[in-house]
mmCIF file of C-alpha atoms in Angstrom:
data_model
loop_
_atom_site.group_PDB
_atom_site.id
_atom_site.type_symbol
_atom_site.label_atom_id
_atom_site.label_comp_id
_atom_site.label_asym_id
_atom_site.label_seq_id
_atom_site.Cartn_x
_atom_site.Cartn_y
_atom_site.Cartn_z
ATOM 1 C CA LYS A 1 122.974 -54.577 -55.357
ATOM 2 C CA ALA A 2 124.569 -52.295 -53.156
ATOM 3 C CA GLY A 3 124.457 -52.382 -49.757
ATOM 4 C CA VAL A 4 123.834 -49.958 -46.958
ATOM 5 C CA THR A 5 126.158 -47.192 -47.058
ATOM 6 C CA GLN A 6 126.461 -43.947 -44.011
ATOM 7 C CA THR A 7 128.543 -41.556 -43.967
ATOM 8 C CA PRO A 8 130.950 -39.985 -42.373
ATOM 9 C CA ARG A 9 131.838 -42.623 -41.578
ATOM 10 C CA TYR A 10 134.250 -41.514 -39.135
ATOM 11 C CA LEU A 11 133.664 -37.441 -36.820
ATOM 12 C CA ILE A 12 134.464 -36.373 -33.834
ATOM 13 C CA LYS A 13 132.712 -33.396 -32.370
ATOM 14 C CA THR A 14 132.755 -30.761 -29.850
ATOM 15 C CA ARG A 15 130.161 -30.063 -27.159
ATOM 16 C CA GLY A 16 126.892 -28.656 -27.809
ATOM 17 C CA GLN A 17 127.515 -28.952 -31.453
ATOM 18 C CA GLN A 18 125.162 -30.886 -33.609
ATOM 19 C CA VAL A 19 125.997 -32.995 -36.089
ATOM 20 C CA THR A 20 123.483 -35.394 -38.930
ATOM 21 C CA LEU A 21 124.080 -38.747 -39.892
ATOM 22 C CA SER A 22 123.469 -40.129 -43.060
ATOM 23 C CA CYS A 23 122.458 -43.299 -44.453
ATOM 24 C CA SER A 24 121.637 -44.904 -48.021
ATOM 25 C CA PRO A 25 119.353 -48.191 -47.829
ATOM 26 C CA ILE A 26 119.611 -50.144 -50.267
ATOM 27 C CA SER A 27 117.426 -49.723 -53.237
ATOM 28 C CA GLY A 28 113.690 -51.052 -53.422
ATOM 29 C CA HIS A 29 114.527 -50.613 -49.155
ATOM 30 C CA ARG A 30 111.502 -47.888 -48.113
ATOM 31 C CA SER A 31 112.377 -48.946 -44.617
ATOM 32 C CA VAL A 32 115.474 -47.580 -42.343
ATOM 33 C CA SER A 33 116.270 -47.553 -38.595
ATOM 34 C CA TRP A 34 118.763 -46.128 -36.531
ATOM 35 C CA TYR A 35 120.212 -47.146 -33.862
ATOM 36 C CA GLN A 36 122.974 -46.620 -31.432
ATOM 37 C CA GLN A 37 125.836 -49.102 -29.962
ATOM 38 C CA THR A 38 127.750 -47.684 -26.825
ATOM 39 C CA PRO A 39 129.688 -50.523 -24.724
ATOM 40 C CA GLY A 40 127.685 -49.047 -21.531
ATOM 41 C CA GLN A 41 124.163 -49.381 -23.050
ATOM 42 C CA GLY A 42 124.749 -51.702 -26.240
ATOM 43 C CA LEU A 43 122.543 -51.443 -29.101
ATOM 44 C CA GLN A 44 119.271 -49.384 -29.179
ATOM 45 C CA PHE A 45 117.053 -48.140 -31.065
ATOM 46 C CA LEU A 46 116.323 -45.090 -32.137
ATOM 47 C CA PHE A 47 113.774 -44.502 -34.363
ATOM 48 C CA GLU A 48 112.391 -46.115 -38.082
ATOM 49 C CA TYR A 49 110.988 -43.815 -41.177
ATOM 50 C CA PHE A 50 109.111 -45.602 -44.163
ATOM 51 C CA SER A 51 108.259 -43.656 -46.772
ATOM 52 C CA GLU A 52 108.908 -40.687 -45.575
ATOM 53 C CA THR A 53 107.210 -40.805 -42.322
ATOM 54 C CA GLN A 54 108.993 -41.951 -38.598
ATOM 55 C CA ARG A 55 106.708 -44.783 -37.814
ATOM 56 C CA ASN A 56 107.900 -45.837 -34.560
ATOM 57 C CA LYS A 57 110.353 -44.133 -31.763
ATOM 58 C CA GLY A 58 112.581 -45.435 -29.272
ATOM 59 C CA ASN A 59 113.741 -43.742 -25.961
ATOM 60 C CA PHE A 60 115.279 -41.403 -26.421
ATOM 61 C CA PRO A 61 115.624 -37.170 -25.857
ATOM 62 C CA GLY A 62 114.286 -34.759 -28.697
ATOM 63 C CA ARG A 63 117.297 -33.597 -29.487
ATOM 64 C CA PHE A 64 117.560 -36.837 -31.577
ATOM 65 C CA SER A 65 116.016 -36.438 -34.720
ATOM 66 C CA GLY A 66 115.541 -38.336 -37.895
ATOM 67 C CA ARG A 67 113.784 -37.401 -41.652
ATOM 68 C CA GLN A 68 113.659 -39.749 -44.620
ATOM 69 C CA PHE A 69 113.279 -38.817 -48.022
ATOM 70 C CA SER A 70 111.407 -39.290 -51.005
ATOM 71 C CA ASN A 71 114.488 -41.571 -52.631
ATOM 72 C CA SER A 72 114.611 -43.705 -48.623
ATOM 73 C CA ARG A 73 117.438 -42.099 -48.128
ATOM 74 C CA SER A 74 117.577 -40.976 -44.168
ATOM 75 C CA GLU A 75 118.998 -38.496 -42.213
ATOM 76 C CA MET A 76 119.752 -38.568 -38.142
ATOM 77 C CA ASN A 77 120.261 -35.277 -36.675
ATOM 78 C CA VAL A 78 121.980 -34.699 -32.959
ATOM 79 C CA SER A 79 121.340 -30.947 -31.659
ATOM 80 C CA THR A 80 123.733 -29.980 -28.265
ATOM 81 C CA LEU A 81 126.090 -33.262 -27.726
ATOM 82 C CA GLU A 82 126.964 -34.378 -24.522
ATOM 83 C CA LEU A 83 130.067 -36.629 -24.311
ATOM 84 C CA GLY A 84 127.654 -39.378 -23.517
ATOM 85 C CA ASP A 85 126.093 -39.396 -27.055
ATOM 86 C CA SER A 86 129.646 -40.680 -27.723
ATOM 87 C CA ALA A 87 128.655 -43.676 -29.890
ATOM 88 C CA LEU A 88 128.325 -45.954 -33.129
ATOM 89 C CA TYR A 89 125.336 -45.335 -35.026
ATOM 90 C CA LEU A 90 123.946 -47.967 -37.547
ATOM 91 C CA CYS A 91 121.208 -47.172 -40.173
ATOM 92 C CA ALA A 92 119.602 -50.670 -40.908
ATOM 93 C CA SER A 93 117.638 -51.291 -44.767
ATOM 94 C CA SER A 94 114.620 -53.378 -44.930
ATOM 95 C CA LEU A 95 112.370 -54.328 -47.715
ATOM 96 C CA GLU A 96 110.585 -57.112 -45.059
ATOM 97 C CA PRO A 97 109.504 -55.135 -41.612
ATOM 98 C CA TYR A 98 111.596 -58.803 -39.984
ATOM 99 C CA GLU A 99 114.748 -58.695 -43.000
ATOM 100 C CA GLN A 100 116.930 -55.948 -41.700
ATOM 101 C CA TYR A 101 120.844 -55.125 -43.658
ATOM 102 C CA PHE A 102 123.388 -52.976 -41.189
ATOM 103 C CA GLY A 103 125.386 -50.750 -42.826
ATOM 104 C CA PRO A 104 129.374 -50.229 -41.946
ATOM 105 C CA GLY A 105 127.655 -47.324 -39.074
ATOM 106 C CA THR A 106 129.121 -43.958 -38.364
ATOM 107 C CA ARG A 107 131.366 -43.798 -35.439
ATOM 108 C CA LEU A 108 131.037 -40.502 -33.087
ATOM 109 C CA THR A 109 133.216 -39.281 -31.013
ATOM 110 C CA VAL A 110 132.453 -36.298 -28.640
ATOM 111 C CA THR A 111 135.154 -34.690 -26.959
ATOM 112 C CA ALA B 1 107.481 -55.025 -24.070
ATOM 113 C CA GLN B 2 110.020 -57.725 -25.079
ATOM 114 C CA SER B 3 113.423 -58.396 -23.891
ATOM 115 C CA VAL B 4 116.021 -60.457 -24.746
ATOM 116 C CA THR B 5 118.936 -62.481 -21.903
ATOM 117 C CA GLN B 6 122.530 -63.086 -23.872
ATOM 118 C CA LEU B 7 123.753 -65.509 -20.330
ATOM 119 C CA ASP B 8 126.788 -65.215 -21.366
ATOM 120 C CA SER B 9 129.001 -61.601 -22.324
ATOM 121 C CA GLN B 10 132.535 -63.312 -23.242
ATOM 122 C CA VAL B 11 133.030 -67.891 -24.448
ATOM 123 C CA PRO B 12 136.088 -68.912 -24.914
ATOM 124 C CA VAL B 13 136.320 -71.735 -27.002
ATOM 125 C CA PHE B 14 139.476 -73.478 -28.795
ATOM 126 C CA GLU B 15 139.031 -73.160 -32.802
ATOM 127 C CA GLU B 16 137.803 -77.144 -34.262
ATOM 128 C CA ALA B 17 135.444 -77.465 -30.287
ATOM 129 C CA PRO B 18 131.618 -76.639 -30.917
ATOM 130 C CA VAL B 19 130.124 -73.439 -29.023
ATOM 131 C CA GLU B 20 126.510 -72.619 -28.043
ATOM 132 C CA LEU B 21 125.418 -69.693 -27.084
ATOM 133 C CA ARG B 22 122.489 -67.980 -25.330
ATOM 134 C CA CYS B 23 119.793 -66.667 -25.578
ATOM 135 C CA ASN B 24 116.347 -66.187 -23.508
ATOM 136 C CA TYR B 25 113.216 -63.703 -24.128
ATOM 137 C CA SER B 26 110.678 -62.201 -22.924
ATOM 138 C CA SER B 27 107.418 -60.506 -24.762
ATOM 139 C CA SER B 28 104.102 -60.737 -24.410
ATOM 140 C CA VAL B 29 103.537 -61.389 -27.738
ATOM 141 C CA SER B 30 104.385 -64.121 -30.496
ATOM 142 C CA VAL B 31 107.914 -63.109 -31.975
ATOM 143 C CA TYR B 32 110.566 -63.219 -34.076
ATOM 144 C CA LEU B 33 113.967 -64.638 -33.761
ATOM 145 C CA PHE B 34 117.367 -63.550 -34.998
ATOM 146 C CA TRP B 35 120.800 -63.723 -34.721
ATOM 147 C CA TYR B 36 124.025 -60.936 -36.102
ATOM 148 C CA VAL B 37 127.193 -61.413 -35.952
ATOM 149 C CA GLN B 38 129.222 -58.295 -35.943
ATOM 150 C CA TYR B 39 132.637 -58.241 -36.857
ATOM 151 C CA PRO B 40 135.576 -55.407 -35.881
ATOM 152 C CA ASN B 41 134.648 -52.099 -37.223
ATOM 153 C CA GLN B 42 131.961 -53.141 -38.574
ATOM 154 C CA GLY B 43 127.785 -53.852 -38.938
ATOM 155 C CA LEU B 44 125.960 -55.650 -37.769
ATOM 156 C CA GLN B 45 125.605 -59.217 -40.823
ATOM 157 C CA LEU B 46 122.142 -61.404 -40.393
ATOM 158 C CA LEU B 47 123.369 -64.878 -39.203
ATOM 159 C CA LEU B 48 120.345 -66.266 -39.689
ATOM 160 C CA LYS B 49 116.592 -66.052 -38.100
ATOM 161 C CA TYR B 50 113.209 -67.834 -36.994
ATOM 162 C CA LEU B 51 109.775 -66.875 -38.599
ATOM 163 C CA SER B 52 107.499 -69.747 -38.065
ATOM 164 C CA GLY B 53 107.667 -73.615 -39.067
ATOM 165 C CA SER B 54 111.278 -75.856 -38.506
ATOM 166 C CA THR B 55 111.556 -75.287 -34.871
ATOM 167 C CA LEU B 56 115.440 -75.821 -36.436
ATOM 168 C CA VAL B 57 116.745 -72.842 -38.389
ATOM 169 C CA LYS B 58 120.183 -73.254 -40.602
ATOM 170 C CA GLY B 59 121.660 -69.540 -41.435
ATOM 171 C CA ILE B 60 125.175 -68.943 -43.089
ATOM 172 C CA ASN B 61 128.654 -69.840 -42.000
ATOM 173 C CA GLY B 62 127.764 -73.410 -40.311
ATOM 174 C CA PHE B 63 125.423 -71.880 -37.781
ATOM 175 C CA GLU B 64 122.512 -73.180 -36.276
ATOM 176 C CA ALA B 65 119.425 -72.489 -34.221
ATOM 177 C CA GLU B 66 116.615 -74.383 -32.708
ATOM 178 C CA PHE B 67 113.783 -72.011 -30.866
ATOM 179 C CA ASN B 68 112.114 -73.169 -28.160
ATOM 180 C CA LYS B 69 108.883 -71.875 -26.991
ATOM 181 C CA SER B 70 108.311 -73.463 -23.921
ATOM 182 C CA GLN B 71 111.605 -72.600 -22.351
ATOM 183 C CA THR B 72 112.279 -68.995 -24.560
ATOM 184 C CA SER B 73 114.839 -69.769 -26.063
ATOM 185 C CA PHE B 74 116.767 -69.921 -29.214
ATOM 186 C CA HIS B 75 120.498 -70.312 -29.087
ATOM 187 C CA LEU B 76 122.937 -70.354 -31.173
ATOM 188 C CA ARG B 77 124.963 -73.717 -31.897
ATOM 189 C CA LYS B 78 128.242 -74.107 -34.091
ATOM 190 C CA PRO B 79 129.347 -77.696 -34.491
ATOM 191 C CA SER B 80 133.631 -76.600 -35.591
ATOM 192 C CA VAL B 81 134.385 -73.661 -34.046
ATOM 193 C CA HIS B 82 136.988 -71.189 -36.902
ATOM 194 C CA ILE B 83 139.121 -68.605 -36.196
ATOM 195 C CA SER B 84 137.614 -66.190 -38.529
ATOM 196 C CA ASP B 85 134.155 -66.903 -36.022
ATOM 197 C CA THR B 86 135.963 -64.402 -33.420
ATOM 198 C CA ALA B 87 132.872 -61.679 -33.582
ATOM 199 C CA GLU B 88 130.817 -60.277 -31.590
ATOM 200 C CA TYR B 89 127.346 -62.510 -31.628
ATOM 201 C CA PHE B 90 123.143 -61.062 -30.909
ATOM 202 C CA CYS B 91 120.375 -62.147 -30.506
ATOM 203 C CA ALA B 92 117.537 -59.867 -31.295
ATOM 204 C CA VAL B 93 114.216 -59.570 -31.127
ATOM 205 C CA MET B 94 111.394 -58.487 -32.600
ATOM 206 C CA GLY B 95 107.125 -58.676 -32.186
ATOM 207 C CA TYR B 96 105.029 -58.084 -35.286
ATOM 208 C CA GLY B 97 104.639 -54.438 -36.062
ATOM 209 C CA GLN B 98 107.633 -53.436 -32.816
ATOM 210 C CA ASN B 99 110.301 -52.518 -33.463
ATOM 211 C CA PHE B 100 114.315 -54.837 -33.378
ATOM 212 C CA VAL B 101 115.365 -55.532 -29.316
ATOM 213 C CA PHE B 102 118.866 -56.835 -29.064
ATOM 214 C CA GLY B 103 120.286 -58.380 -26.137
ATOM 215 C CA PRO B 104 124.062 -57.088 -24.403
ATOM 216 C CA GLY B 105 125.430 -59.401 -26.988
ATOM 217 C CA THR B 106 128.177 -62.675 -26.643
ATOM 218 C CA ARG B 107 132.059 -61.775 -27.384
ATOM 219 C CA LEU B 108 133.320 -65.626 -28.207
ATOM 220 C CA SER B 109 136.577 -65.583 -28.845
ATOM 221 C CA VAL B 110 137.833 -68.952 -30.442
ATOM 222 C CA LEU B 111 141.386 -69.500 -29.931
ATOM 223 C CA PRO B 112 143.806 -71.685 -31.750
#
């Protein structure tokens, strides 16, 4: 069974731009969670989607948004990028609420 | 609210020596506990989890962890480490119906 895939793997953007990251969960998994990982703040929860509905949300500004499609694929969008948004963005899918499988991440660099 | 503390940010250890990575948590509700490993430029991989039952949990790659409710700890151990165990290790907790909370991570460096 294929694992969680994230595209693109690397991305360079300029301040003020917006970016969309994509995550394809493991087949059959309906829950997708997003995390931001930085050296300073560690792993921080962004949001979780289940059956196209946002079920949980972390403490991030409204510039960070997401959505989930009927096939469980998910996208997250960051608008008006700031230098501090440079991070590894990880997506995780799960069948059970306590069994998360992570993708390899998208490394976003904002210049 | 939940929080996770990993007392050691870095742990150097010689190959074939035992290692213990410490994790303490706080929560007002019952929690599930996890250890994840992250190799360079990769995502996180689940090592082991405690949901209920036996407090001694065995995971992949020879790792094990013991849940101690009175001390709110979930320390990770391995009796003999290999060079390939060099990675970052994250402890995480999840309360029922809540999201995962990760610790800051412990960088394990296995020296030849």
